[in-house]
């Protein structure tokens, strides 16, 4: 069965430091992969997505993610975190067969001034 | 502005009192879905709709109903709410292509006492 694992429930980084949020998936075929961000009191906003092509994808707000098929991973990165990046981040995989999206349980990011 | 609108944003109700959470999208999207978000559990799909008059159960449909009489609207109905349905609810829509991803509403925080 398809699944998405985000191993880190909470991550704390200092403002200006680099960030990497981990996401591992289980899916039989080539997956559609997504990262969403949920700011406090808001809905989820799409940061970036991947299906094919260049394995390093750029998104909004300065985020990027790298698809590594051999590791079944799609980790989210940002070179320099801003205080406004404090939010919860969700990784998701889209199943083209069932048209369902499976979400990870989220990683909550705290940014220290 | 392309958006998914949910109402109300906050709702406190009593056990057994029927309620409806409305969801409307202005993007002519075919696919709409309802999720609930609970701490530690991520997002779980309640119901989804592939098009008008076409709905199907997600992973946690018990205690909920939906209808899709118009393309833009997808209300969530709780006929007899119970305290275990206290949660944060999100409506989302997509254009019918799994690689597109979702546009989410801002959420409805429901408390059942």
PDB file of N, CA, C and O in Angstrom, chain B residues 58-104:
ATOM      1  N   UNK B  58     -13.853   8.124   1.385  1.00  0.00           N
ATOM      2  CA  UNK B  58     -12.423   8.136   1.601  1.00  0.00           C
ATOM      3  C   UNK B  58     -12.047   7.147   2.688  1.00  0.00           C
ATOM      4  O   UNK B  58     -12.656   6.075   2.802  1.00  0.00           O
ATOM      5  N   UNK B  59     -11.093   7.531   3.513  1.00  0.00           N
ATOM      6  CA  UNK B  59     -10.597   6.608   4.536  1.00  0.00           C
ATOM      7  C   UNK B  59     -11.394   6.633   5.837  1.00  0.00           C
ATOM      8  O   UNK B  59     -11.407   5.650   6.567  1.00  0.00           O
ATOM      9  N   UNK B  60     -12.062   7.737   6.117  1.00  0.00           N
ATOM     10  CA  UNK B  60     -12.800   7.857   7.383  1.00  0.00           C
ATOM     11  C   UNK B  60     -14.184   8.450   7.154  1.00  0.00           C
ATOM     12  O   UNK B  60     -14.516   9.524   7.646  1.00  0.00           O
ATOM     13  N   UNK B  61     -15.065   7.779   6.409  1.00  0.00           N
ATOM     14  CA  UNK B  61     -16.352   8.360   6.048  1.00  0.00           C
ATOM     15  C   UNK B  61     -17.449   8.250   7.104  1.00  0.00           C
ATOM     16  O   UNK B  61     -18.486   8.919   6.985  1.00  0.00           O
ATOM     17  N   UNK B  62     -17.241   7.427   8.135  1.00  0.00           N
ATOM     18  CA  UNK B  62     -18.322   7.162   9.080  1.00  0.00           C
ATOM     19  C   UNK B  62     -18.762   8.433   9.794  1.00  0.00           C
ATOM     20  O   UNK B  62     -17.950   9.173  10.352  1.00  0.00           O
ATOM     21  N   UNK B  63     -20.064   8.660   9.780  1.00  0.00           N
ATOM     22  CA  UNK B  63     -20.633   9.814  10.468  1.00  0.00           C
ATOM     23  C   UNK B  63     -20.741  11.058   9.600  1.00  0.00           C
ATOM     24  O   UNK B  63     -21.182  12.104  10.080  1.00  0.00           O
ATOM     25  N   UNK B  64     -20.373  10.950   8.355  1.00  0.00           N
ATOM     26  CA  UNK B  64     -20.400  12.099   7.437  1.00  0.00           C
ATOM     27  C   UNK B  64     -21.211  11.772   6.187  1.00  0.00           C
ATOM     28  O   UNK B  64     -21.340  10.627   5.784  1.00  0.00           O
ATOM     29  N   UNK B  65     -21.757  12.809   5.588  1.00  0.00           N
ATOM     30  CA  UNK B  65     -22.399  12.714   4.285  1.00  0.00           C
ATOM     31  C   UNK B  65     -21.945  13.876   3.431  1.00  0.00           C
ATOM     32  O   UNK B  65     -21.550  14.921   3.954  1.00  0.00           O
ATOM     33  N   UNK B  66     -22.010  13.679   2.124  1.00  0.00           N
ATOM     34  CA  UNK B  66     -21.687  14.751   1.190  1.00  0.00           C
ATOM     35  C   UNK B  66     -22.684  14.723   0.045  1.00  0.00           C
ATOM     36  O   UNK B  66     -23.409  13.751  -0.139  1.00  0.00           O
ATOM     37  N   UNK B  67     -22.695  15.785  -0.712  1.00  0.00           N
ATOM     38  CA  UNK B  67     -23.469  15.823  -1.948  1.00  0.00           C
ATOM     39  C   UNK B  67     -22.732  16.701  -2.949  1.00  0.00           C
ATOM     40  O   UNK B  67     -21.963  17.582  -2.565  1.00  0.00           O
ATOM     41  N   UNK B  68     -22.972  16.459  -4.225  1.00  0.00           N
ATOM     42  CA  UNK B  68     -22.337  17.275  -5.269  1.00  0.00           C
ATOM     43  C   UNK B  68     -23.373  17.522  -6.369  1.00  0.00           C
ATOM     44  O   UNK B  68     -23.412  16.880  -7.406  1.00  0.00           O
ATOM     45  N   UNK B  69     -24.236  18.457  -6.092  1.00  0.00           N
ATOM     46  CA  UNK B  69     -25.307  18.792  -7.038  1.00  0.00           C
ATOM     47  C   UNK B  69     -24.865  19.806  -8.077  1.00  0.00           C
ATOM     48  O   UNK B  69     -25.435  19.901  -9.171  1.00  0.00           O
ATOM     49  N   UNK B  70     -23.875  20.597  -7.706  1.00  0.00           N
ATOM     50  CA  UNK B  70     -23.306  21.574  -8.636  1.00  0.00           C
ATOM     51  C   UNK B  70     -21.803  21.385  -8.636  1.00  0.00           C
ATOM     52  O   UNK B  70     -21.227  20.957  -7.624  1.00  0.00           O
ATOM     53  N   UNK B  71     -21.160  21.748  -9.724  1.00  0.00           N
ATOM     54  CA  UNK B  71     -19.725  21.547  -9.827  1.00  0.00           C
ATOM     55  C   UNK B  71     -18.961  22.342  -8.794  1.00  0.00           C
ATOM     56  O   UNK B  71     -17.948  21.883  -8.271  1.00  0.00           O
ATOM     57  N   UNK B  72     -19.411  23.529  -8.465  1.00  0.00           N
ATOM     58  CA  UNK B  72     -18.635  24.404  -7.600  1.00  0.00           C
ATOM     59  C   UNK B  72     -18.798  24.102  -6.117  1.00  0.00           C
ATOM     60  O   UNK B  72     -17.978  24.508  -5.316  1.00  0.00           O
ATOM     61  N   UNK B  73     -19.865  23.408  -5.714  1.00  0.00           N
ATOM     62  CA  UNK B  73     -20.166  23.228  -4.300  1.00  0.00           C
ATOM     63  C   UNK B  73     -20.057  21.772  -3.851  1.00  0.00           C
ATOM     64  O   UNK B  73     -20.482  20.854  -4.563  1.00  0.00           O
ATOM     65  N   UNK B  74     -19.546  21.599  -2.634  1.00  0.00           N
ATOM     66  CA  UNK B  74     -19.363  20.245  -2.090  1.00  0.00           C
ATOM     67  C   UNK B  74     -19.526  20.315  -0.576  1.00  0.00           C
ATOM     68  O   UNK B  74     -18.551  20.295   0.179  1.00  0.00           O
ATOM     69  N   UNK B  75     -20.749  20.391  -0.086  1.00  0.00           N
ATOM     70  CA  UNK B  75     -20.968  20.520   1.354  1.00  0.00           C
ATOM     71  C   UNK B  75     -20.718  19.219   2.109  1.00  0.00           C
ATOM     72  O   UNK B  75     -20.961  18.122   1.583  1.00  0.00           O
ATOM     73  N   UNK B  76     -20.265  19.372   3.343  1.00  0.00           N
ATOM     74  CA  UNK B  76     -20.052  18.245   4.260  1.00  0.00           C
ATOM     75  C   UNK B  76     -21.138  18.303   5.318  1.00  0.00           C
ATOM     76  O   UNK B  76     -21.317  19.331   5.965  1.00  0.00           O
ATOM     77  N   UNK B  77     -21.830  17.192   5.488  1.00  0.00           N
ATOM     78  CA  UNK B  77     -22.961  17.139   6.400  1.00  0.00           C
ATOM     79  C   UNK B  77     -22.664  16.167   7.530  1.00  0.00           C
ATOM     80  O   UNK B  77     -22.251  15.028   7.292  1.00  0.00           O
ATOM     81  N   UNK B  78     -22.870  16.635   8.755  1.00  0.00           N
ATOM     82  CA  UNK B  78     -22.791  15.771   9.922  1.00  0.00           C
ATOM     83  C   UNK B  78     -24.217  15.664  10.469  1.00  0.00           C
ATOM     84  O   UNK B  78     -24.732  16.617  11.042  1.00  0.00           O
ATOM     85  N   UNK B  79     -24.849  14.532  10.249  1.00  0.00           N
ATOM     86  CA  UNK B  79     -26.259  14.369  10.611  1.00  0.00           C
ATOM     87  C   UNK B  79     -26.446  14.335  12.136  1.00  0.00           C
ATOM     88  O   UNK B  79     -27.396  14.900  12.657  1.00  0.00           O
ATOM     89  N   UNK B  80     -25.535  13.696  12.833  1.00  0.00           N
ATOM     90  CA  UNK B  80     -25.624  13.599  14.292  1.00  0.00           C
ATOM     91  C   UNK B  80     -24.208  13.651  14.860  1.00  0.00           C
ATOM     92  O   UNK B  80     -23.617  12.624  15.190  1.00  0.00           O
ATOM     93  N   UNK B  81     -23.671  14.867  14.964  1.00  0.00           N
ATOM     94  CA  UNK B  81     -22.261  14.995  15.376  1.00  0.00           C
ATOM     95  C   UNK B  81     -22.001  14.403  16.750  1.00  0.00           C
ATOM     96  O   UNK B  81     -22.860  14.459  17.651  1.00  0.00           O
ATOM     97  N   UNK B  82     -20.805  13.864  16.902  1.00  0.00           N
ATOM     98  CA  UNK B  82     -20.366  13.333  18.187  1.00  0.00           C
ATOM     99  C   UNK B  82     -19.026  13.960  18.543  1.00  0.00           C
ATOM    100  O   UNK B  82     -18.318  14.489  17.662  1.00  0.00           O
ATOM    101  N   UNK B  83     -18.646  13.915  19.823  1.00  0.00           N
ATOM    102  CA  UNK B  83     -17.394  14.566  20.234  1.00  0.00           C
ATOM    103  C   UNK B  83     -16.163  14.070  19.473  1.00  0.00           C
ATOM    104  O   UNK B  83     -15.205  14.833  19.285  1.00  0.00           O
ATOM    105  N   UNK B  84     -16.158  12.821  19.006  1.00  0.00           N
ATOM    106  CA  UNK B  84     -14.978  12.342  18.267  1.00  0.00           C
ATOM    107  C   UNK B  84     -14.883  12.935  16.864  1.00  0.00           C
ATOM    108  O   UNK B  84     -13.924  12.641  16.118  1.00  0.00           O
ATOM    109  N   UNK B  85     -15.834  13.747  16.481  1.00  0.00           N
ATOM    110  CA  UNK B  85     -15.744  14.468  15.214  1.00  0.00           C
ATOM    111  C   UNK B  85     -15.211  15.892  15.421  1.00  0.00           C
ATOM    112  O   UNK B  85     -15.122  16.658  14.455  1.00  0.00           O
ATOM    113  N   UNK B  86     -14.828  16.202  16.631  1.00  0.00           N
ATOM    114  CA  UNK B  86     -14.123  17.454  16.891  1.00  0.00           C
ATOM    115  C   UNK B  86     -12.799  17.391  16.164  1.00  0.00           C
ATOM    116  O   UNK B  86     -11.992  16.490  16.378  1.00  0.00           O
ATOM    117  N   UNK B  87     -12.583  18.356  15.265  1.00  0.00           N
ATOM    118  CA  UNK B  87     -11.415  18.283  14.402  1.00  0.00           C
ATOM    119  C   UNK B  87     -11.313  19.557  13.576  1.00  0.00           C
ATOM    120  O   UNK B  87     -12.171  20.435  13.637  1.00  0.00           O
ATOM    121  N   UNK B  88     -10.247  19.632  12.803  1.00  0.00           N
ATOM    122  CA  UNK B  88     -10.060  20.691  11.814  1.00  0.00           C
ATOM    123  C   UNK B  88     -10.343  20.083  10.444  1.00  0.00           C
ATOM    124  O   UNK B  88      -9.712  19.099  10.068  1.00  0.00           O
ATOM    125  N   UNK B  89     -11.277  20.679   9.735  1.00  0.00           N
ATOM    126  CA  UNK B  89     -11.721  20.130   8.459  1.00  0.00           C
ATOM    127  C   UNK B  89     -11.262  21.018   7.305  1.00  0.00           C
ATOM    128  O   UNK B  89     -11.344  22.251   7.380  1.00  0.00           O
ATOM    129  N   UNK B  90     -10.821  20.364   6.243  1.00  0.00           N
ATOM    130  CA  UNK B  90     -10.393  21.075   5.047  1.00  0.00           C
ATOM    131  C   UNK B  90     -11.115  20.543   3.825  1.00  0.00           C
ATOM    132  O   UNK B  90     -11.224  19.335   3.628  1.00  0.00           O
ATOM    133  N   UNK B  91     -11.558  21.468   3.007  1.00  0.00           N
ATOM    134  CA  UNK B  91     -12.054  21.152   1.685  1.00  0.00           C
ATOM    135  C   UNK B  91     -10.943  21.450   0.691  1.00  0.00           C
ATOM    136  O   UNK B  91     -10.160  22.398   0.889  1.00  0.00           O
ATOM    137  N   UNK B  92     -10.847  20.657  -0.363  1.00  0.00           N
ATOM    138  CA  UNK B  92      -9.806  20.867  -1.366  1.00  0.00           C
ATOM    139  C   UNK B  92     -10.369  20.552  -2.736  1.00  0.00           C
ATOM    140  O   UNK B  92     -11.293  19.741  -2.879  1.00  0.00           O
ATOM    141  N   UNK B  93      -9.809  21.182  -3.747  1.00  0.00           N
ATOM    142  CA  UNK B  93     -10.251  20.903  -5.110  1.00  0.00           C
ATOM    143  C   UNK B  93      -9.048  20.761  -6.026  1.00  0.00           C
ATOM    144  O   UNK B  93      -7.950  21.259  -5.731  1.00  0.00           O
ATOM    145  N   UNK B  94      -9.280  20.071  -7.150  1.00  0.00           N
ATOM    146  CA  UNK B  94      -8.228  19.856  -8.133  1.00  0.00           C
ATOM    147  C   UNK B  94      -8.869  19.762  -9.506  1.00  0.00           C
ATOM    148  O   UNK B  94     -10.065  19.528  -9.631  1.00  0.00           O
ATOM    149  N   UNK B  95      -8.054  19.893 -10.529  1.00  0.00           N
ATOM    150  CA  UNK B  95      -8.611  19.972 -11.885  1.00  0.00           C
ATOM    151  C   UNK B  95      -8.856  18.614 -12.524  1.00  0.00           C
ATOM    152  O   UNK B  95      -9.191  18.538 -13.695  1.00  0.00           O
ATOM    153  N   UNK B  96      -8.654  17.553 -11.800  1.00  0.00           N
ATOM    154  CA  UNK B  96      -8.894  16.228 -12.348  1.00  0.00           C
ATOM    155  C   UNK B  96      -7.624  15.523 -12.791  1.00  0.00           C
ATOM    156  O   UNK B  96      -7.664  14.352 -13.158  1.00  0.00           O
ATOM    157  N   UNK B  97      -6.507  16.217 -12.752  1.00  0.00           N
ATOM    158  CA  UNK B  97      -5.229  15.598 -13.077  1.00  0.00           C
ATOM    159  C   UNK B  97      -4.438  15.407 -11.785  1.00  0.00           C
ATOM    160  O   UNK B  97      -4.185  16.376 -11.065  1.00  0.00           O
ATOM    161  N   UNK B  98      -4.045  14.190 -11.484  1.00  0.00           N
ATOM    162  CA  UNK B  98      -3.419  13.927 -10.190  1.00  0.00           C
ATOM    163  C   UNK B  98      -2.122  14.709 -10.017  1.00  0.00           C
ATOM    164  O   UNK B  98      -1.741  15.064  -8.896  1.00  0.00           O
ATOM    165  N   UNK B  99      -1.461  15.044 -11.102  1.00  0.00           N
ATOM    166  CA  UNK B  99      -0.233  15.805 -10.980  1.00  0.00           C
ATOM    167  C   UNK B  99      -0.445  17.284 -10.686  1.00  0.00           C
ATOM    168  O   UNK B  99       0.514  18.005 -10.431  1.00  0.00           O
ATOM    169  N   UNK B 100      -1.657  17.726 -10.703  1.00  0.00           N
ATOM    170  CA  UNK B 100      -1.957  19.148 -10.466  1.00  0.00           C
ATOM    171  C   UNK B 100      -1.831  19.500  -9.003  1.00  0.00           C
ATOM    172  O   UNK B 100      -1.411  20.602  -8.647  1.00  0.00           O
ATOM    173  N   UNK B 101      -2.217  18.596  -8.129  1.00  0.00           N
ATOM    174  CA  UNK B 101      -2.223  18.913  -6.712  1.00  0.00           C
ATOM    175  C   UNK B 101      -3.508  19.593  -6.316  1.00  0.00           C
ATOM    176  O   UNK B 101      -4.388  19.845  -7.135  1.00  0.00           O
ATOM    177  N   UNK B 102      -3.616  19.921  -5.044  1.00  0.00           N
ATOM    178  CA  UNK B 102      -4.829  20.488  -4.480  1.00  0.00           C
ATOM    179  C   UNK B 102      -4.708  21.993  -4.267  1.00  0.00           C
ATOM    180  O   UNK B 102      -3.637  22.519  -3.982  1.00  0.00           O
ATOM    181  N   UNK B 103      -5.885  22.637  -4.335  1.00  0.00           N
ATOM    182  CA  UNK B 103      -6.063  23.958  -3.733  1.00  0.00           C
ATOM    183  C   UNK B 103      -6.950  23.737  -2.513  1.00  0.00           C
ATOM    184  O   UNK B 103      -8.036  23.166  -2.632  1.00  0.00           O
ATOM    185  N   UNK B 104      -6.472  24.192  -1.361  1.00  0.00           N
ATOM    186  CA  UNK B 104      -7.186  23.955  -0.107  1.00  0.00           C
ATOM    187  C   UNK B 104      -7.951  25.190   0.337  1.00  0.00           C
ATOM    188  O   UNK B 104      -7.530  26.329   0.091  1.00  0.00           O
TER     189      UNK B 104
END
